[in-house]
PDB file of C-alpha atoms in Angstrom:
ATOM      1  CA  UNK G   1     128.455 103.225  91.258  1.00 55.00           C
ATOM      2  CA  UNK G   2     125.787 101.274  91.700  1.00 86.00           C
ATOM      3  CA  UNK G   3     122.681 104.188  90.551  1.00 93.00           C
ATOM      4  CA  UNK G   4     121.236 104.224  94.470  1.00 95.00           C
ATOM      5  CA  UNK G   5     120.237 107.911  96.372  1.00 96.00           C
ATOM      6  CA  UNK G   6     118.532 109.017  98.891  1.00 97.00           C
ATOM      7  CA  UNK G   7     116.518 112.310  99.818  1.00 97.00           C
ATOM      8  CA  UNK G   8     113.826 114.014 100.165  1.00 98.00           C
ATOM      9  CA  UNK G   9     111.143 115.184  97.092  1.00 98.00           C
ATOM     10  CA  UNK G  10     109.033 117.136  99.756  1.00 98.00           C
ATOM     11  CA  UNK G  11     109.152 119.084 102.825  1.00 98.00           C
ATOM     12  CA  UNK G  12     106.132 119.358 105.471  1.00 98.00           C
ATOM     13  CA  UNK G  13     105.787 123.318 106.403  1.00 97.00           C
ATOM     14  CA  UNK G  14     108.081 124.374 103.776  1.00 97.00           C
ATOM     15  CA  UNK G  15     106.563 126.743 101.125  1.00 97.00           C
ATOM     16  CA  UNK G  16     108.087 126.463  97.459  1.00 97.00           C
ATOM     17  CA  UNK G  17     108.472 128.983  94.888  1.00 97.00           C
ATOM     18  CA  UNK G  18     105.002 128.696  93.953  1.00 96.00           C
ATOM     19  CA  UNK G  19     103.608 129.433  97.400  1.00 97.00           C
ATOM     20  CA  UNK G  20     102.413 125.783  98.203  1.00 98.00           C
ATOM     21  CA  UNK G  21     103.156 124.086 101.325  1.00 98.00           C
ATOM     22  CA  UNK G  22     103.067 120.960 101.553  1.00 98.00           C
ATOM     23  CA  UNK G  23     100.725 119.311 105.429  1.00 98.00           C
ATOM     24  CA  UNK G  24     101.987 116.058 106.735  1.00 98.00           C
ATOM     25  CA  UNK G  25     100.085 113.379 105.613  1.00 98.00           C
ATOM     26  CA  UNK G  26      99.426 115.130 102.238  1.00 98.00           C
ATOM     27  CA  UNK G  27     100.915 112.205 100.119  1.00 98.00           C
ATOM     28  CA  UNK G  28      99.198 109.149 102.394  1.00 98.00           C
ATOM     29  CA  UNK G  29      95.987 108.280 100.426  1.00 98.00           C
ATOM     30  CA  UNK G  30      98.394 108.002  96.952  1.00 97.00           C
ATOM     31  CA  UNK G  31     101.271 106.314  98.337  1.00 98.00           C
ATOM     32  CA  UNK G  32      98.603 103.773  99.758  1.00 97.00           C
ATOM     33  CA  UNK G  33      97.234 103.728  95.985  1.00 97.00           C
ATOM     34  CA  UNK G  34     100.460 103.830  94.284  1.00 96.00           C
ATOM     35  CA  UNK G  35     102.928 102.191  96.155  1.00 96.00           C
ATOM     36  CA  UNK G  36     106.527 103.324  95.355  1.00 97.00           C
ATOM     37  CA  UNK G  37     106.103 100.764  91.917  1.00 96.00           C
ATOM     38  CA  UNK G  38     103.452 103.010  90.646  1.00 97.00           C
ATOM     39  CA  UNK G  39     105.177 106.239  90.867  1.00 98.00           C
ATOM     40  CA  UNK G  40     107.510 107.043  87.870  1.00 98.00           C
ATOM     41  CA  UNK G  41     111.407 108.407  88.147  1.00 98.00           C
ATOM     42  CA  UNK G  42     111.923 111.293  85.360  1.00 98.00           C
ATOM     43  CA  UNK G  43     114.408 113.776  84.392  1.00 98.00           C
ATOM     44  CA  UNK G  44     113.354 117.293  84.713  1.00 98.00           C
ATOM     45  CA  UNK G  45     109.516 116.381  84.378  1.00 98.00           C
ATOM     46  CA  UNK G  46     109.748 114.714  81.062  1.00 98.00           C
ATOM     47  CA  UNK G  47     107.645 111.625  80.539  1.00 97.00           C
ATOM     48  CA  UNK G  48     110.004 110.450  77.572  1.00 98.00           C
ATOM     49  CA  UNK G  49     112.834 110.640  80.088  1.00 98.00           C
ATOM     50  CA  UNK G  50     112.184 107.556  82.714  1.00 98.00           C
ATOM     51  CA  UNK G  51     115.683 107.141  84.610  1.00 98.00           C
ATOM     52  CA  UNK G  52     115.284 104.699  86.961  1.00 98.00           C
ATOM     53  CA  UNK G  53     112.314 102.995  89.749  1.00 98.00           C
ATOM     54  CA  UNK G  54     111.456 104.481  93.378  1.00 98.00           C
ATOM     55  CA  UNK G  55     112.605 101.464  95.851  1.00 97.00           C
ATOM     56  CA  UNK G  56     110.364 103.095  98.319  1.00 97.00           C
ATOM     57  CA  UNK G  57     108.569 106.410  99.576  1.00 98.00           C
ATOM     58  CA  UNK G  58     107.127 107.162 102.708  1.00 98.00           C
ATOM     59  CA  UNK G  59     105.824 110.222 105.014  1.00 98.00           C
ATOM     60  CA  UNK G  60     108.286 111.123 108.292  1.00 97.00           C
ATOM     61  CA  UNK G  61     108.211 114.087 110.258  1.00 97.00           C
ATOM     62  CA  UNK G  62     110.435 115.527 107.906  1.00 98.00           C
ATOM     63  CA  UNK G  63     108.367 115.454 104.653  1.00 98.00           C
ATOM     64  CA  UNK G  64     108.336 112.723 101.877  1.00 98.00           C
ATOM     65  CA  UNK G  65     111.566 110.088 102.121  1.00 98.00           C
ATOM     66  CA  UNK G  66     112.785 108.636  99.417  1.00 98.00           C
ATOM     67  CA  UNK G  67     115.100 105.768  98.219  1.00 97.00           C
ATOM     68  CA  UNK G  68     115.660 104.675  94.263  1.00 97.00           C
ATOM     69  CA  UNK G  69     117.632 103.200  92.102  1.00 97.00           C
ATOM     70  CA  UNK G  70     119.197 104.782  88.180  1.00 97.00           C
ATOM     71  CA  UNK G  71     118.547 102.242  85.974  1.00 98.00           C
ATOM     72  CA  UNK G  72     122.298 102.453  84.729  1.00 96.00           C
ATOM     73  CA  UNK G  73     121.419 100.065  81.146  1.00 97.00           C
ATOM     74  CA  UNK G  74     119.947 103.897  80.337  1.00 97.00           C
ATOM     75  CA  UNK G  75     122.543 106.326  78.981  1.00 97.00           C
ATOM     76  CA  UNK G  76     120.839 109.337  80.520  1.00 98.00           C
ATOM     77  CA  UNK G  77     120.669 107.233  83.728  1.00 97.00           C
ATOM     78  CA  UNK G  78     124.734 107.021  83.631  1.00 96.00           C
ATOM     79  CA  UNK G  79     125.039 110.722  82.906  1.00 97.00           C
ATOM     80  CA  UNK G  80     122.783 111.445  86.237  1.00 97.00           C
ATOM     81  CA  UNK G  81     124.670 108.883  88.665  1.00 96.00           C
ATOM     82  CA  UNK G  82     128.082 110.409  87.527  1.00 95.00           C
ATOM     83  CA  UNK G  83     126.561 114.145  88.312  1.00 96.00           C
ATOM     84  CA  UNK G  84     124.979 112.438  91.713  1.00 95.00           C
ATOM     85  CA  UNK G  85     128.265 111.307  92.658  1.00 92.00           C
ATOM     86  CA  UNK G  86     129.934 114.132  91.876  1.00 92.00           C
ATOM     87  CA  UNK G  87     127.255 116.793  93.278  1.00 92.00           C
ATOM     88  CA  UNK G  88     126.772 118.815  90.239  1.00 94.00           C
ATOM     89  CA  UNK G  89     123.274 117.538  90.820  1.00 96.00           C
ATOM     90  CA  UNK G  90     121.014 117.335  93.609  1.00 97.00           C
ATOM     91  CA  UNK G  91     117.536 118.591  92.952  1.00 98.00           C
ATOM     92  CA  UNK G  92     114.141 116.412  93.491  1.00 98.00           C
ATOM     93  CA  UNK G  93     110.908 117.533  92.409  1.00 98.00           C
ATOM     94  CA  UNK G  94     107.304 116.011  92.556  1.00 98.00           C
ATOM     95  CA  UNK G  95     104.706 116.010  89.704  1.00 98.00           C
ATOM     96  CA  UNK G  96     100.829 115.584  91.119  1.00 97.00           C
ATOM     97  CA  UNK G  97      97.370 116.779  90.816  1.00 97.00           C
ATOM     98  CA  UNK G  98      96.344 118.761  93.768  1.00 97.00           C
ATOM     99  CA  UNK G  99      92.832 116.811  95.813  1.00 98.00           C
ATOM    100  CA  UNK G 100      92.627 118.988  98.384  1.00 98.00           C
ATOM    101  CA  UNK G 101      93.979 122.956  99.294  1.00 98.00           C
ATOM    102  CA  UNK G 102      93.425 125.298 101.823  1.00 97.00           C
ATOM    103  CA  UNK G 103      94.203 129.078 101.003  1.00 97.00           C
ATOM    104  CA  UNK G 104      96.324 130.558 103.863  1.00 94.00           C
ATOM    105  CA  UNK G 105      97.604 133.777 104.827  1.00 92.00           C
ATOM    106  CA  UNK G 106     100.171 135.521 102.647  1.00 92.00           C
ATOM    107  CA  UNK G 107      99.205 133.986  99.511  1.00 95.00           C
ATOM    108  CA  UNK G 108     100.276 130.638 100.206  1.00 97.00           C
ATOM    109  CA  UNK G 109      98.192 127.577  99.681  1.00 98.00           C
ATOM    110  CA  UNK G 110      98.302 124.572 101.723  1.00 98.00           C
ATOM    111  CA  UNK G 111      98.162 121.249 100.022  1.00 98.00           C
ATOM    112  CA  UNK G 112      96.214 118.685 102.239  1.00 98.00           C
ATOM    113  CA  UNK G 113      95.482 115.632 100.131  1.00 98.00           C
ATOM    114  CA  UNK G 114      98.194 115.047  96.879  1.00 97.00           C
ATOM    115  CA  UNK G 115      97.689 112.323  93.955  1.00 98.00           C
ATOM    116  CA  UNK G 116     101.751 111.653  93.361  1.00 98.00           C
ATOM    117  CA  UNK G 117     102.282 110.954  89.369  1.00 97.00           C
ATOM    118  CA  UNK G 118     105.887 111.172  89.592  1.00 98.00           C
ATOM    119  CA  UNK G 119     109.155 112.229  91.224  1.00 98.00           C
ATOM    120  CA  UNK G 120     111.670 113.555  89.322  1.00 98.00           C
ATOM    121  CA  UNK G 121     115.647 114.344  89.361  1.00 98.00           C
ATOM    122  CA  UNK G 122     115.844 118.037  88.740  1.00 98.00           C
ATOM    123  CA  UNK G 123     118.111 121.060  88.224  1.00 97.00           C
ATOM    124  CA  UNK G 124     116.577 123.285  90.150  1.00 97.00           C
ATOM    125  CA  UNK G 125     113.712 122.140  92.573  1.00 97.00           C
ATOM    126  CA  UNK G 126     110.752 124.290  93.328  1.00 96.00           C
ATOM    127  CA  UNK G 127     111.018 123.475  96.406  1.00 97.00           C
ATOM    128  CA  UNK G 128     114.525 124.502  97.144  1.00 96.00           C
ATOM    129  CA  UNK G 129     115.069 122.178  99.927  1.00 97.00           C
ATOM    130  CA  UNK G 130     113.529 119.051  98.255  1.00 98.00           C
ATOM    131  CA  UNK G 131     117.139 117.228  97.644  1.00 97.00           C
ATOM    132  CA  UNK G 132     119.229 114.377  97.322  1.00 97.00           C
ATOM    133  CA  UNK G 133     121.650 113.423 100.103  1.00 94.00           C
ATOM    134  CA  UNK G 134     125.322 113.277  99.450  1.00 81.00           C
ATOM    135  CA  UNK G 135     126.556 110.092  99.018  1.00 71.00           C
ATOM    136  CA  UNK G 136     128.729 109.373 102.423  1.00 59.00           C
ATOM    137  CA  UNK G 137     131.862 108.693 100.795  1.00 56.00           C
ATOM    138  CA  UNK G 138     133.177 108.322 104.223  1.00 52.00           C
ATOM    139  CA  UNK G 139     130.916 105.313 106.096  1.00 53.00           C
ATOM    140  CA  UNK G 140     131.758 103.911 102.134  1.00 57.00           C
ATOM    141  CA  UNK G 141     135.620 103.887 102.381  1.00 59.00           C
ATOM    142  CA  UNK G 142     134.935 102.482 105.895  1.00 55.00           C
ATOM    143  CA  UNK G 143     133.146  99.612 104.877  1.00 56.00           C
ATOM    144  CA  UNK G 144     135.228  98.743 101.987  1.00 63.00           C
ATOM    145  CA  UNK G 145     138.148  98.653 104.353  1.00 60.00           C
ATOM    146  CA  UNK G 146     136.140  96.247 106.720  1.00 58.00           C
ATOM    147  CA  UNK G 147     135.167  93.629 104.284  1.00 64.00           C
ATOM    148  CA  UNK G 148     138.466  93.612 102.813  1.00 68.00           C
ATOM    149  CA  UNK G 149     139.948  92.929 106.143  1.00 67.00           C
ATOM    150  CA  UNK G 150     136.931  90.347 106.636  1.00 68.00           C
ATOM    151  CA  UNK G 151     138.193  88.631 103.110  1.00 73.00           C
ATOM    152  CA  UNK G 152     141.764  88.544 103.393  1.00 72.00           C
ATOM    153  CA  UNK G 153     143.764  85.585 104.718  1.00 73.00           C
ATOM    154  CA  UNK G 154     144.742  85.431 108.502  1.00 69.00           C
ATOM    155  CA  UNK G 155     148.089  87.110 108.766  1.00 67.00           C
ATOM    156  CA  UNK G 156     151.034  84.535 109.765  1.00 67.00           C
ATOM    157  CA  UNK G 157     154.251  85.737 112.190  1.00 63.00           C
ATOM    158  CA  UNK G 158     156.946  86.788 109.927  1.00 60.00           C
ATOM    159  CA  UNK G 159     159.568  84.396 110.188  1.00 62.00           C
ATOM    160  CA  UNK G 160     162.792  85.360 111.605  1.00 61.00           C
ATOM    161  CA  UNK G 161     165.196  87.345 109.954  1.00 58.00           C
ATOM    162  CA  UNK G 162     168.496  86.316 108.517  1.00 61.00           C
ATOM    163  CA  UNK G 163     169.793  89.401 107.744  1.00 61.00           C
ATOM    164  CA  UNK G 164     173.260  90.021 108.992  1.00 63.00           C
ATOM    165  CA  UNK G 165     172.966  91.955 111.980  1.00 61.00           C
ATOM    166  CA  UNK G 166     169.999  91.114 112.798  1.00 55.00           C
ATOM    167  CA  UNK G 167     169.288  89.772 116.510  1.00 58.00           C
ATOM    168  CA  UNK G 168     167.533  86.297 116.644  1.00 55.00           C
ATOM    169  CA  UNK G 169     164.394  86.182 117.984  1.00 53.00           C
ATOM    170  CA  UNK G 170     162.911  84.912 121.285  1.00 53.00           C
ATOM    171  CA  UNK G 171     163.513  80.849 121.633  1.00 54.00           C
ATOM    172  CA  UNK G 172     160.375  79.456 123.885  1.00 51.00           C
ATOM    173  CA  UNK G 173     160.557  76.173 124.815  1.00 53.00           C
ATOM    174  CA  UNK G 174     158.152  74.459 123.131  1.00 54.00           C
ATOM    175  CA  UNK G 175     155.097  72.677 124.611  1.00 54.00           C
ATOM    176  CA  UNK G 176     155.077  69.973 125.928  1.00 53.00           C
ATOM    177  CA  UNK G 177     153.189  66.529 124.992  1.00 51.00           C
ATOM    178  CA  UNK G 178     151.125  64.487 127.934  1.00 50.00           C
ATOM    179  CA  UNK G 179     149.034  61.929 127.241  1.00 49.00           C
ATOM    180  CA  UNK G 180     146.909  60.397 130.253  1.00 47.00           C
TER     181      UNK G 180
END
């Protein structure tokens, strides 16, 4: 495994278990100021447990889309990679400071601007839909087969069989050479 993964760290318009609802554009200023390199990847929000780096963070129509890479030189990251690959771990959670929020009906709070500090891989995300995408093993297998076909030497026709009882191969006339 190479430690790469993608997913959504936050979904727009979906209340989390703490009754916060993230508004589209809430991450824009923070992402512009820090970029992916300025946001830490942690395990369970523990600052003593950095486990990799974010390759890209961007808002799309659904939420905060992430692509990350676990640092497989770190023991915890190797463990997390194994758990991700087998489907035992798939939660993501954001660590942030609220910049601007508005109260909403039903006791909800609309987060309009967020200062994003870190995104953690977690066992139980506060926003239940914030998940790492399941690895697409089918396309990986197809990619590997295609690569093997490209790397394989060209196939040569099999020589005629000399087994007893085999039928001789059709004999075609040799192409004639013409010189002008």
